[in-house]
Coordinates of C-alpha atoms in Angstrom, one line a residue:
Chain R
M1 CA 0.0 0.0 0.0
K2 CA 1.2 3.5 -0.8
K3 CA 1.6 5.8 2.1
R4 CA -1.0 8.5 1.9
K5 CA 0.0 12.0 2.4
Y6 CA -2.5 13.9 4.5
S7 CA -2.7 17.6 4.1
F8 CA -2.1 20.2 6.8
N9 CA -5.8 21.2 6.5
F10 CA -6.9 17.7 7.1
Y11 CA -5.0 17.5 10.4
I12 CA -6.3 20.8 11.7
G13 CA -9.8 19.9 10.6
I14 CA -9.7 16.6 12.3
V15 CA -8.4 18.1 15.5
I16 CA -11.2 20.7 15.6
V17 CA -13.9 18.2 14.8
A18 CA -12.6 15.7 17.3
F19 CA -12.5 18.5 20.0
L20 CA -16.1 19.5 19.2
L21 CA -17.2 15.8 19.1
G22 CA -15.6 15.4 22.5
I23 CA -17.6 18.2 23.9
V24 CA -20.8 16.7 22.5
I25 CA -20.0 13.3 24.1
V26 CA -19.1 14.8 27.5
S27 CA -22.2 16.9 27.5
F28 CA -24.4 13.8 27.4
F29 CA -23.0 12.8 30.8
Y30 CA -21.7 15.9 32.5
T31 CA -22.2 19.6 32.4
P32 CA -20.8 21.8 35.2
Y33 CA -24.2 23.2 36.0
T34 CA -27.8 22.4 34.9
V35 CA -28.3 24.5 31.7
T36 CA -31.6 26.0 32.7
Q37 CA -30.6 26.7 36.3
M38 CA -30.9 30.5 36.9
N39 CA -29.2 32.5 39.6
I40 CA -30.0 36.2 39.3
G41 CA -27.5 37.1 41.9
K42 CA -24.7 35.8 39.8
K43 CA -25.6 37.3 36.4
F44 CA -22.9 38.6 34.0
L45 CA -20.0 37.1 35.9
K46 CA -16.6 37.3 34.2
P47 CA -14.8 34.0 33.6
C48 CA -13.7 32.7 36.9
W49 CA -12.9 29.4 38.5
E50 CA -16.5 28.8 39.5
H51 CA -17.8 29.6 36.0
L52 CA -15.0 29.1 33.5
L53 CA -16.7 31.1 30.7
G54 CA -18.8 33.3 33.0
T55 CA -22.6 33.6 33.3
D56 CA -25.4 35.1 31.2
H57 CA -28.2 37.6 32.0
F58 CA -30.0 35.0 34.0
G59 CA -26.9 33.9 35.9
R60 CA -26.8 30.6 33.9
D61 CA -23.4 29.0 33.3
I62 CA -22.2 29.7 29.8
L63 CA -19.9 26.7 29.5
S64 CA -22.8 24.4 30.3
R65 CA -25.0 26.1 27.7
I66 CA -22.3 25.9 25.1
M67 CA -21.9 22.2 25.8
M68 CA -25.6 21.5 25.5
G69 CA -25.7 23.8 22.4
S70 CA -23.1 21.7 20.7
Q71 CA -25.6 18.8 20.9
T72 CA -28.1 20.9 19.1
A73 CA -25.7 21.9 16.4
F74 CA -24.6 18.3 15.8
Q75 CA -28.1 17.0 15.9
V76 CA -29.2 19.5 13.3
G77 CA -26.1 18.9 11.2
L78 CA -26.5 15.1 11.3
I79 CA -30.2 14.9 10.7
S80 CA -30.4 17.5 7.9
I81 CA -27.4 16.0 6.2
G82 CA -29.0 12.6 6.6
I83 CA -32.2 13.8 4.9
G84 CA -30.3 15.4 2.2
L85 CA -28.0 12.4 1.6
F86 CA -30.9 9.9 1.6
F87 CA -33.1 11.7 -0.9
G88 CA -30.1 13.1 -2.8
I89 CA -28.7 9.7 -3.5
L90 CA -32.1 8.3 -4.4
I91 CA -32.9 11.1 -6.8
G92 CA -29.4 11.4 -8.2
S93 CA -29.0 7.7 -8.8
I94 CA -32.3 7.3 -10.5
A95 CA -31.6 10.3 -12.7
G96 CA -28.1 9.2 -13.5
Y97 CA -29.0 5.5 -14.1
Y98 CA -32.1 5.9 -16.2
G99 CA -31.2 9.1 -17.9
G100 CA -33.4 10.6 -20.6
I101 CA -36.7 12.2 -19.6
V102 CA -36.6 10.9 -16.0
D103 CA -33.2 12.6 -15.6
E104 CA -34.4 15.8 -17.2
I105 CA -37.5 16.1 -14.9
L106 CA -35.7 15.2 -11.7
M107 CA -32.8 17.5 -12.3
R108 CA -35.0 20.4 -13.3
I109 CA -36.8 20.0 -10.0
M110 CA -33.5 20.1 -8.2
D111 CA -32.6 23.2 -10.1
A112 CA -35.8 24.8 -8.9
V113 CA -34.8 23.9 -5.3
I114 CA -31.4 25.4 -5.8
A115 CA -33.0 28.6 -7.1
F116 CA -34.3 29.4 -3.6
P117 CA -31.9 31.1 -1.3
G118 CA -31.3 28.5 1.5
L119 CA -32.0 30.6 4.5
L120 CA -35.0 32.2 2.9
F121 CA -36.5 28.9 2.1
A122 CA -35.9 27.7 5.7
L123 CA -37.5 30.9 7.0
M124 CA -40.6 30.4 4.8
F125 CA -40.8 26.7 5.7
V126 CA -40.6 27.4 9.5
A127 CA -43.0 30.3 9.2
V128 CA -45.6 28.1 7.5
L129 CA -45.2 24.9 9.4
G130 CA -44.3 26.3 12.8
Q131 CA -41.1 27.1 14.7
G132 CA -39.0 24.5 16.3
I133 CA -35.9 22.4 15.8
V134 CA -37.7 19.6 13.8
N135 CA -38.9 21.9 11.1
T136 CA -35.6 23.6 11.0
M137 CA -33.9 20.3 10.3
I138 CA -36.4 19.3 7.7
A139 CA -36.0 22.6 5.9
L140 CA -32.2 22.5 5.9
G141 CA -32.4 18.8 4.8
I142 CA -34.5 19.7 1.8
M143 CA -32.2 22.5 0.8
S144 CA -29.2 20.2 0.8
I145 CA -30.8 17.5 -1.4
P146 CA -29.8 19.1 -4.8
Q147 CA -26.1 19.1 -4.1
F148 CA -26.1 15.5 -3.1
A149 CA -28.3 14.6 -6.0
R150 CA -26.0 16.3 -8.5
I151 CA -22.9 14.7 -7.1
T152 CA -24.5 11.2 -7.2
R153 CA -25.8 11.7 -10.7
S154 CA -22.5 12.8 -12.1
G155 CA -20.8 9.8 -10.5
F156 CA -23.5 7.5 -11.9
L157 CA -23.0 8.9 -15.4
Q158 CA -19.3 8.1 -15.1
V159 CA -19.7 4.5 -13.9
K160 CA -22.7 3.4 -15.8
P161 CA -21.1 2.9 -19.2
L162 CA -18.3 0.8 -17.8
K163 CA -18.3 -2.9 -18.7
Y164 CA -18.8 -4.3 -15.2
I165 CA -22.3 -2.8 -15.2
D166 CA -23.0 -4.5 -18.5
M167 CA -21.7 -7.7 -16.9
A168 CA -23.9 -7.3 -13.9
K169 CA -26.9 -6.8 -16.2
S170 CA -26.1 -9.9 -18.2
I171 CA -25.8 -11.9 -15.0
G172 CA -29.4 -10.8 -14.3
V173 CA -28.8 -8.4 -11.4
S174 CA -31.9 -6.2 -10.8
N175 CA -31.7 -2.5 -11.6
F176 CA -32.0 -1.4 -8.0
R177 CA -29.2 -3.7 -6.9
I178 CA -27.0 -2.5 -9.7
M179 CA -27.6 1.1 -8.6
M180 CA -27.0 0.5 -4.9
V181 CA -24.5 -2.3 -4.7
H182 CA -22.5 -2.1 -7.9
I183 CA -22.4 1.6 -8.7
L184 CA -22.9 3.5 -5.4
P185 CA -19.7 2.3 -3.7
N186 CA -17.8 3.7 -6.6
V187 CA -19.2 7.2 -6.3
I188 CA -19.2 7.5 -2.5
S189 CA -16.0 9.5 -1.9
P190 CA -17.1 12.8 -3.3
L191 CA -20.3 12.4 -1.3
I192 CA -18.3 12.1 1.9
V193 CA -16.6 15.4 1.1
A194 CA -20.0 17.0 0.4
C195 CA -21.3 15.7 3.7
S196 CA -18.5 17.3 5.6
M197 CA -19.0 20.7 3.9
G198 CA -22.8 20.4 4.2
F199 CA -22.5 19.7 7.9
A200 CA -20.7 23.0 8.3
S201 CA -23.3 25.0 6.4
A202 CA -26.1 23.2 8.3
V203 CA -24.5 24.3 11.6
L204 CA -24.3 27.8 10.4
A205 CA -27.8 27.8 9.1
E206 CA -29.2 26.5 12.3
A207 CA -27.3 29.2 14.2
G208 CA -28.7 31.8 11.8
L209 CA -32.3 30.6 12.2
S210 CA -32.0 30.3 16.0
Y211 CA -30.5 33.8 16.0
L212 CA -33.6 35.0 14.2
G213 CA -35.7 33.1 16.9
L214 CA -37.0 30.5 14.5
G215 CA -34.9 27.5 15.3
V216 CA -34.4 26.1 18.8
Q217 CA -36.9 27.5 21.3
P218 CA -36.0 28.8 24.7
P219 CA -35.0 27.7 27.3
N220 CA -33.1 25.1 25.3
P221 CA -29.6 26.3 24.5
S222 CA -28.3 26.8 21.0
W223 CA -25.3 28.7 19.8
G224 CA -27.2 31.0 17.5
R225 CA -29.8 31.7 20.1
M226 CA -27.1 32.6 22.7
L227 CA -25.6 35.0 20.1
S228 CA -28.9 36.8 19.7
E229 CA -29.6 37.0 23.4
S230 CA -26.2 38.3 24.2
Q231 CA -26.1 41.1 21.7
M232 CA -28.0 43.4 24.0
Y233 CA -25.2 43.0 26.6
L234 CA -22.3 43.2 24.2
L235 CA -20.5 45.9 26.2
K236 CA -21.5 44.7 29.6
A237 CA -20.5 41.1 29.1
P238 CA -18.4 40.6 25.9
T239 CA -17.5 37.0 26.7
Y240 CA -21.2 36.0 26.6
S241 CA -21.4 36.8 22.8
I242 CA -17.8 36.0 21.9
V243 CA -17.9 32.4 23.1
P244 CA -20.8 31.1 21.0
G245 CA -19.4 33.0 18.1
I246 CA -16.1 31.3 18.5
F247 CA -17.8 27.9 18.6
I248 CA -19.8 28.5 15.5
T249 CA -16.7 29.7 13.6
L250 CA -14.7 26.8 14.9
S251 CA -17.2 24.1 13.8
V252 CA -17.7 25.6 10.4
L253 CA -14.0 25.9 10.0
G254 CA -13.3 22.5 11.3
F255 CA -15.7 20.7 9.0
N256 CA -14.7 22.7 5.9
L257 CA -11.0 21.9 6.5
L258 CA -11.9 18.3 7.0
G259 CA -13.8 18.2 3.8
D260 CA -11.0 19.9 2.0
G261 CA -8.5 17.5 3.4
I262 CA -10.6 14.4 2.4
S263 CA -11.1 15.7 -1.1
A264 CA -7.3 16.3 -1.4
I265 CA -6.6 12.7 -0.3
R266 CA -9.2 11.3 -2.7
D267 CA -7.8 13.3 -5.6
P268 CA -5.0 11.1 -7.1
R269 CA -3.5 14.1 -9.0
K270 CA -2.3 15.7 -5.8
Chain I
M1 CA -27.3 -36.2 -38.3
E2 CA -29.5 -33.3 -37.4
K3 CA -27.9 -30.9 -35.1
E4 CA -29.8 -29.3 -32.3
I5 CA -30.5 -25.6 -32.7
L6 CA -29.7 -23.6 -29.6
L7 CA -30.2 -20.1 -30.8
E8 CA -31.9 -18.7 -33.9
V9 CA -31.9 -15.2 -35.0
K10 CA -34.3 -14.1 -37.7
D11 CA -34.4 -10.8 -39.6
L12 CA -32.8 -8.9 -36.8
K13 CA -32.7 -5.2 -37.2
K14 CA -31.4 -2.5 -34.9
V15 CA -31.6 1.2 -35.6
F16 CA -30.0 3.6 -33.2
K17 CA -31.9 6.8 -33.3
T18 CA -29.8 9.9 -33.3
P19 CA -30.9 12.7 -31.0
K20 CA -32.8 15.5 -32.6
S21 CA -31.0 18.8 -32.8
K22 CA -34.0 20.7 -34.1
L23 CA -37.6 20.6 -32.9
F24 CA -39.3 19.5 -36.2
E25 CA -36.4 17.7 -37.7
K26 CA -37.2 14.3 -39.1
Q27 CA -35.4 11.8 -36.8
S28 CA -32.7 9.9 -38.5
G29 CA -31.1 6.7 -37.3
V30 CA -27.9 4.7 -37.6
R31 CA -28.5 1.3 -39.2
A32 CA -26.4 -0.9 -36.9
I33 CA -27.9 -4.3 -37.7
H34 CA -29.9 -5.0 -40.9
E35 CA -31.7 -8.2 -41.7
V36 CA -29.4 -10.6 -39.9
S37 CA -30.4 -14.2 -39.6
F38 CA -28.4 -17.2 -38.5
K39 CA -28.6 -20.3 -36.3
I40 CA -26.2 -21.5 -33.7
Y41 CA -26.1 -25.2 -33.0
K42 CA -25.5 -26.7 -29.6
G43 CA -21.9 -27.2 -28.7
E44 CA -20.4 -25.3 -31.6
T45 CA -18.5 -22.1 -31.7
F46 CA -20.0 -19.6 -34.0
G47 CA -17.5 -16.9 -35.0
L48 CA -18.5 -13.4 -36.0
V49 CA -16.0 -11.3 -37.9
G50 CA -16.0 -7.9 -39.4
E51 CA -14.2 -4.6 -39.2
S52 CA -14.9 -2.2 -36.4
G53 CA -18.3 -0.5 -36.5
C54 CA -19.9 -3.3 -38.6
G55 CA -22.3 -4.1 -35.8
K56 CA -20.9 -7.3 -34.4
S57 CA -20.7 -6.1 -30.8
T58 CA -24.2 -4.7 -31.1
L59 CA -25.4 -8.1 -32.3
G60 CA -23.7 -9.6 -29.2
N61 CA -25.3 -7.1 -26.9
I62 CA -28.8 -7.7 -28.4
I63 CA -28.5 -11.5 -28.0
G64 CA -27.1 -11.0 -24.5
G65 CA -30.2 -8.9 -23.7
L66 CA -28.4 -5.7 -22.9
I67 CA -30.2 -3.7 -25.6
P68 CA -33.5 -4.5 -27.2
P69 CA -33.7 -5.2 -31.0
S70 CA -35.7 -2.8 -33.2
E71 CA -37.2 -5.7 -35.2
G72 CA -36.8 -9.4 -35.6
I73 CA -37.1 -12.6 -33.6
I74 CA -34.5 -14.3 -31.4
T75 CA -35.4 -17.7 -30.2
F76 CA -33.4 -19.6 -27.6
E77 CA -34.2 -23.2 -27.2
N78 CA -37.3 -22.8 -29.3
K79 CA -38.6 -19.9 -27.0
S80 CA -38.8 -16.4 -28.4
I81 CA -36.8 -14.1 -26.2
S82 CA -38.8 -11.0 -26.7
T83 CA -42.1 -12.5 -25.4
L84 CA -40.6 -13.7 -22.1
D85 CA -42.1 -12.5 -18.8
K86 CA -39.8 -11.3 -16.0
K87 CA -39.2 -14.7 -14.4
E88 CA -38.4 -16.4 -17.6
A89 CA -36.1 -13.5 -18.6
K90 CA -34.2 -14.0 -15.4
S91 CA -33.8 -17.7 -16.0
L92 CA -32.7 -16.9 -19.5
S93 CA -30.0 -14.6 -18.2
R94 CA -28.7 -17.7 -16.4
N95 CA -28.3 -19.5 -19.7
I96 CA -26.8 -16.7 -21.8
Q97 CA -23.7 -15.1 -20.3
M98 CA -21.2 -12.6 -21.7
I99 CA -17.5 -12.1 -21.7
F100 CA -16.3 -8.6 -22.5
Q101 CA -13.4 -7.2 -24.4
D102 CA -11.8 -4.9 -21.9
P103 CA -10.5 -6.8 -18.8
Y104 CA -9.7 -3.5 -17.1
S105 CA -13.3 -2.2 -16.9
C106 CA -15.2 -5.5 -16.6
L107 CA -14.5 -6.0 -12.9
N108 CA -15.8 -3.7 -10.3
P109 CA -12.8 -2.0 -8.8
R110 CA -14.4 -1.7 -5.3
K111 CA -15.2 -5.3 -4.9
K112 CA -13.1 -8.3 -4.1
I113 CA -12.7 -11.1 -6.6
G114 CA -14.6 -13.5 -4.3
W115 CA -17.5 -11.0 -4.1
I116 CA -17.6 -10.5 -7.9
L117 CA -17.7 -14.3 -8.5
E118 CA -20.3 -14.9 -5.8
E119 CA -22.6 -12.2 -7.2
P120 CA -24.2 -14.3 -10.0
L121 CA -25.1 -17.0 -7.6
R122 CA -26.3 -14.6 -5.0
V123 CA -28.6 -12.9 -7.5
H124 CA -30.1 -16.2 -8.5
H125 CA -30.4 -17.4 -4.9
I126 CA -28.2 -20.4 -5.3
G127 CA -26.7 -21.9 -2.2
T128 CA -25.8 -20.7 1.3
K129 CA -22.9 -18.5 2.1
K130 CA -20.6 -21.5 2.7
E131 CA -21.6 -23.2 -0.5
L132 CA -21.0 -20.0 -2.4
R133 CA -17.5 -19.8 -1.0
R134 CA -16.8 -23.4 -1.9
T135 CA -18.1 -23.1 -5.4
V136 CA -15.9 -20.0 -6.0
Y137 CA -12.8 -21.8 -4.7
E138 CA -13.6 -24.7 -7.1
M139 CA -14.1 -22.4 -10.0
L140 CA -10.9 -20.4 -9.2
H141 CA -9.0 -23.7 -9.1
E142 CA -10.5 -24.6 -12.5
V143 CA -8.7 -21.7 -14.2
G144 CA -5.5 -22.0 -12.2
F145 CA -5.9 -19.6 -9.3
D146 CA -5.3 -20.5 -5.7
K147 CA -7.6 -19.6 -2.8
S148 CA -5.7 -16.4 -1.9
Y149 CA -7.3 -14.7 -5.0
Y150 CA -10.6 -14.8 -3.2
N151 CA -9.6 -11.8 -1.1
R152 CA -7.9 -9.8 -3.8
Y153 CA -9.0 -6.7 -5.6
P154 CA -9.1 -6.4 -9.4
H155 CA -6.3 -3.9 -9.5
E156 CA -3.9 -6.4 -8.1
L157 CA -4.3 -8.7 -11.1
S158 CA -2.8 -8.5 -14.6
G159 CA -4.9 -8.2 -17.7
G160 CA -4.8 -11.9 -18.5
Q161 CA -5.7 -12.8 -15.0
R162 CA -8.6 -10.4 -15.0
Q163 CA -9.9 -11.8 -18.2
R164 CA -9.7 -15.3 -16.7
I165 CA -11.7 -14.0 -13.7
G166 CA -14.2 -12.5 -16.2
I167 CA -14.5 -15.9 -17.9
V168 CA -15.0 -17.7 -14.5
C169 CA -17.7 -15.1 -13.6
S170 CA -19.6 -15.9 -16.8
L171 CA -19.3 -19.6 -16.0
M172 CA -20.6 -19.4 -12.5
L173 CA -24.2 -20.1 -13.5
H174 CA -23.3 -22.9 -15.9
P175 CA -24.8 -21.1 -18.9
K176 CA -25.5 -22.8 -22.2
L177 CA -24.4 -20.0 -24.5
I178 CA -21.5 -17.7 -23.9
I179 CA -21.2 -14.6 -25.9
A180 CA -17.5 -13.7 -26.1
D181 CA -17.2 -10.2 -27.3
E182 CA -13.6 -9.8 -28.5
P183 CA -12.3 -11.6 -25.4
V184 CA -8.7 -11.5 -26.4
S185 CA -8.2 -8.4 -28.4
A186 CA -7.1 -6.3 -25.5
L187 CA -4.4 -8.8 -24.4
D188 CA -1.0 -9.4 -25.8
V189 CA -0.4 -12.4 -28.0
S190 CA 1.2 -14.8 -25.5
V191 CA -1.7 -14.3 -23.1
Q192 CA -4.2 -14.6 -26.0
A193 CA -3.2 -18.2 -26.6
T194 CA -3.7 -19.1 -22.9
I195 CA -7.1 -17.6 -22.9
L196 CA -8.2 -19.2 -26.1
N197 CA -7.1 -22.6 -25.0
L198 CA -8.8 -22.1 -21.7
L199 CA -12.0 -21.3 -23.5
K200 CA -11.7 -24.4 -25.6
D201 CA -11.0 -26.6 -22.6
L202 CA -14.0 -25.2 -20.8
Q203 CA -16.2 -25.7 -23.8
E204 CA -15.4 -29.4 -23.8
K205 CA -15.8 -29.7 -20.1
Y206 CA -19.1 -27.9 -19.7
Q207 CA -20.5 -28.5 -23.2
L208 CA -20.6 -24.8 -23.9
T209 CA -21.7 -23.0 -27.0
Y210 CA -19.9 -19.9 -28.0
L211 CA -20.8 -16.9 -30.0
F212 CA -17.3 -15.7 -30.6
I213 CA -17.0 -12.1 -31.8
S214 CA -13.7 -10.9 -33.1
H215 CA -12.0 -8.9 -35.8
D216 CA -8.9 -11.1 -35.7
L217 CA -9.3 -13.6 -38.5
N218 CA -6.6 -15.9 -37.2
V219 CA -8.2 -16.1 -33.8
V220 CA -11.7 -16.7 -35.3
E221 CA -10.3 -19.4 -37.5
Y222 CA -8.7 -21.2 -34.6
M223 CA -11.8 -21.0 -32.4
S224 CA -14.8 -21.4 -34.6
D225 CA -16.7 -24.2 -36.3
R226 CA -18.8 -21.8 -38.4
I227 CA -18.2 -18.2 -39.2
G228 CA -20.4 -15.3 -40.2
V229 CA -18.8 -12.3 -41.9
M230 CA -20.5 -9.0 -41.2
Y231 CA -20.2 -5.8 -43.2
L232 CA -22.1 -2.6 -42.4
G233 CA -24.7 -4.3 -40.2
Q234 CA -25.3 -7.2 -42.7
L235 CA -24.3 -10.8 -42.7
V236 CA -22.6 -11.0 -46.1
E237 CA -21.3 -14.6 -45.9
L238 CA -21.9 -17.5 -43.6
G239 CA -20.3 -20.9 -43.7
R240 CA -18.1 -23.5 -42.1
V241 CA -14.5 -22.5 -41.4
E242 CA -13.0 -24.7 -44.0
D243 CA -15.3 -23.6 -46.7
L244 CA -15.0 -20.0 -45.8
Y245 CA -11.2 -19.8 -45.7
N246 CA -10.5 -22.1 -48.6
N247 CA -13.3 -20.9 -50.8
P248 CA -14.4 -17.4 -49.9
L249 CA -17.2 -16.3 -52.1
H250 CA -18.1 -12.7 -51.2
P251 CA -15.7 -10.1 -52.5
Y252 CA -15.6 -8.6 -49.0
T253 CA -14.6 -11.9 -47.4
R254 CA -12.0 -12.5 -50.0
S255 CA -10.4 -9.1 -49.4
L256 CA -10.6 -9.7 -45.7
I257 CA -8.9 -13.0 -45.9
S258 CA -6.2 -11.8 -48.3
A259 CA -5.5 -8.9 -46.0
V260 CA -4.3 -11.3 -43.2
P261 CA -0.5 -11.3 -43.1
N262 CA 0.6 -14.7 -44.3
V263 CA 3.9 -16.5 -44.2
Y264 CA 3.0 -18.4 -47.4
D265 CA 2.3 -15.4 -49.5
D266 CA 1.7 -17.4 -52.6
K267 CA -1.5 -18.8 -51.2
Y268 CA -3.5 -15.7 -52.1
K269 CA -1.6 -14.4 -55.0
N270 CA -4.3 -12.3 -56.5
K271 CA -4.9 -10.0 -53.6
T272 CA -8.3 -8.3 -53.8
S273 CA -7.9 -5.2 -51.7
L274 CA -10.8 -2.8 -51.3
K275 CA -10.5 0.8 -51.9
G276 CA -12.2 3.7 -50.1
E277 CA -13.9 3.9 -46.8
V278 CA -16.9 2.2 -45.2
P279 CA -19.9 4.2 -46.0
N280 CA -21.7 6.1 -43.3
A281 CA -24.2 3.8 -41.5
M282 CA -26.6 6.8 -41.3
H283 CA -26.9 6.8 -45.1
P284 CA -26.1 3.2 -46.2
P285 CA -26.2 2.5 -50.0
A286 CA -29.5 1.4 -51.4
G287 CA -28.3 -1.9 -52.9
C288 CA -25.5 -4.1 -51.7
P289 CA -23.7 -2.5 -48.8
L290 CA -20.4 -3.2 -50.5
C291 CA -21.3 -1.6 -53.8
T292 CA -19.3 1.6 -53.2
R293 CA -16.1 -0.3 -52.8
C294 CA -16.6 -3.6 -54.6
P295 CA -14.1 -4.3 -57.5
E296 CA -16.7 -6.5 -59.2
C297 CA -19.7 -4.1 -58.7
M298 CA -22.4 -4.6 -61.3
N299 CA -25.4 -2.4 -62.2
Q300 CA -28.0 -4.2 -60.1
C301 CA -25.7 -4.1 -57.1
K302 CA -26.3 -0.4 -56.7
T303 CA -30.0 -0.6 -56.5
I304 CA -31.1 -4.0 -55.5
Q305 CA -30.1 -5.7 -52.2
P306 CA -29.0 -9.2 -52.8
P307 CA -30.6 -11.9 -50.6
L308 CA -28.7 -14.4 -48.6
I309 CA -28.5 -17.6 -50.7
E310 CA -27.1 -21.1 -50.1
I311 CA -24.3 -21.8 -52.6
E312 CA -23.0 -25.1 -51.3
H313 CA -24.0 -27.1 -48.2
E314 CA -24.2 -24.7 -45.3
H315 CA -22.4 -22.0 -47.1
Y316 CA -24.5 -18.8 -47.6
V317 CA -23.5 -15.7 -49.4
R318 CA -25.2 -12.4 -50.0
C319 CA -24.0 -11.3 -53.5
H320 CA -25.4 -10.7 -56.9
K321 CA -22.6 -12.6 -58.6
Y322 CA -24.0 -15.9 -57.5
L323 CA -27.7 -15.3 -58.2

């Protein structure tokens, strides 16, 4: 086996993602304080030993809320990407495999979805169907379908004319099995990259929606929501707004670098 | 002795429609196969030769069920292929298998050899996991591989090895007819011989029938019992190997055979070489397909299509000269 050269980006990305993932896992078992526990007497504390990242306007521990917020971010990222990936692969593989009029119709629908600005669509979706994290995830998921569909389709177009697909057909393999078992494993690597990048944008979009008050509902913590609540106290307690901002930036950066790194490894020309 | 007919093709036609570039344009098509009829007997090797683009691979793909014919009837063991329902079609796919030209793209690069070979059996629900594995080991042994190849990936094998795996894969279901579409033309000569001999050995052992497609006349002569010569989508001559090589009737066959490099050059002293290019299959000539290049072209050749007629026993030709 050839030794693979990993890029610098890949290492940084993996360190950041591992760090965030660690926070998520720890938050399931332990947070320094209960996230909804208020203590008016201790509001707007500066970082100290008792509260490592200080407290917010209700005296809640910011570190605990950041930790719980990371759960929300990952949940939204995973589920919306999951929705996008599932339907994207389904639509993309059918379009790429059958071609012709089926392809034309499906991809034009995808074009129509792309034509909507993502956040605007999510806003509309949430406004019509109600606020909350579930609708946010569905809306973000729908918006990410086209990119996965396009990547899958282009992969299918490359693999489909190869002889081993003809061979599978002459053996009598069903169309569905050819699509999912014979072709899909050959087009999976660009999809992994897209997942990583898509994850970052989903985290960002969730933060944006929560910032606008449409995503996660109080008192549940979310990074975007913390940002919007903290902006009134920007001068009084700067750490309150800086910390969630850093975490949003960090996760977007981490996943983008990771995706970049993976695509560099997968590209044999580099 | 009456030989048993395994496959019969009658008046097969295939037209590939070209995509329309204008909205109200009359759709034109490429005539890939035109009025091809022949029979393949059980246990024989039927060779199909012709230059590239003459439609021989298309014919193989149609019989293999990869593309539907435009017109015509294909009967396999006295059953018409086109009227089969889904279940029968699946059992038919067990009986007709294909071997492809390019050994580098005929194996899925993401799957292990063992998986690739098990796939035909898995799809047709034959045997348990353990039995599958054992059958694969046996078949690997058959073509000279040891067990370690079960866990290898295609990129670890050479071209000849891959082609052998491709052959094994087509044999897994014990088919009756194997369509070998230029199985050796991508391999170098020393490997070609091994593969051809392997095909012959397997034919004897499993009573296989081959439809052997190639543009290499020497290979076809070595492999086949009967040969069909194709030109521009038509079968121009059909006969047993001895008849065809010793007494080629059609001008095209003659020039084809005389074009083979030969050590004994005096054998075909009067070389009949063709001039010009193959006409565009989108606008084939009205009469005999060869009439634009034939040295013996007559007046009726240009307008009337000659029928396929039997000149001597089992030797058919499609030419006005013999009418």
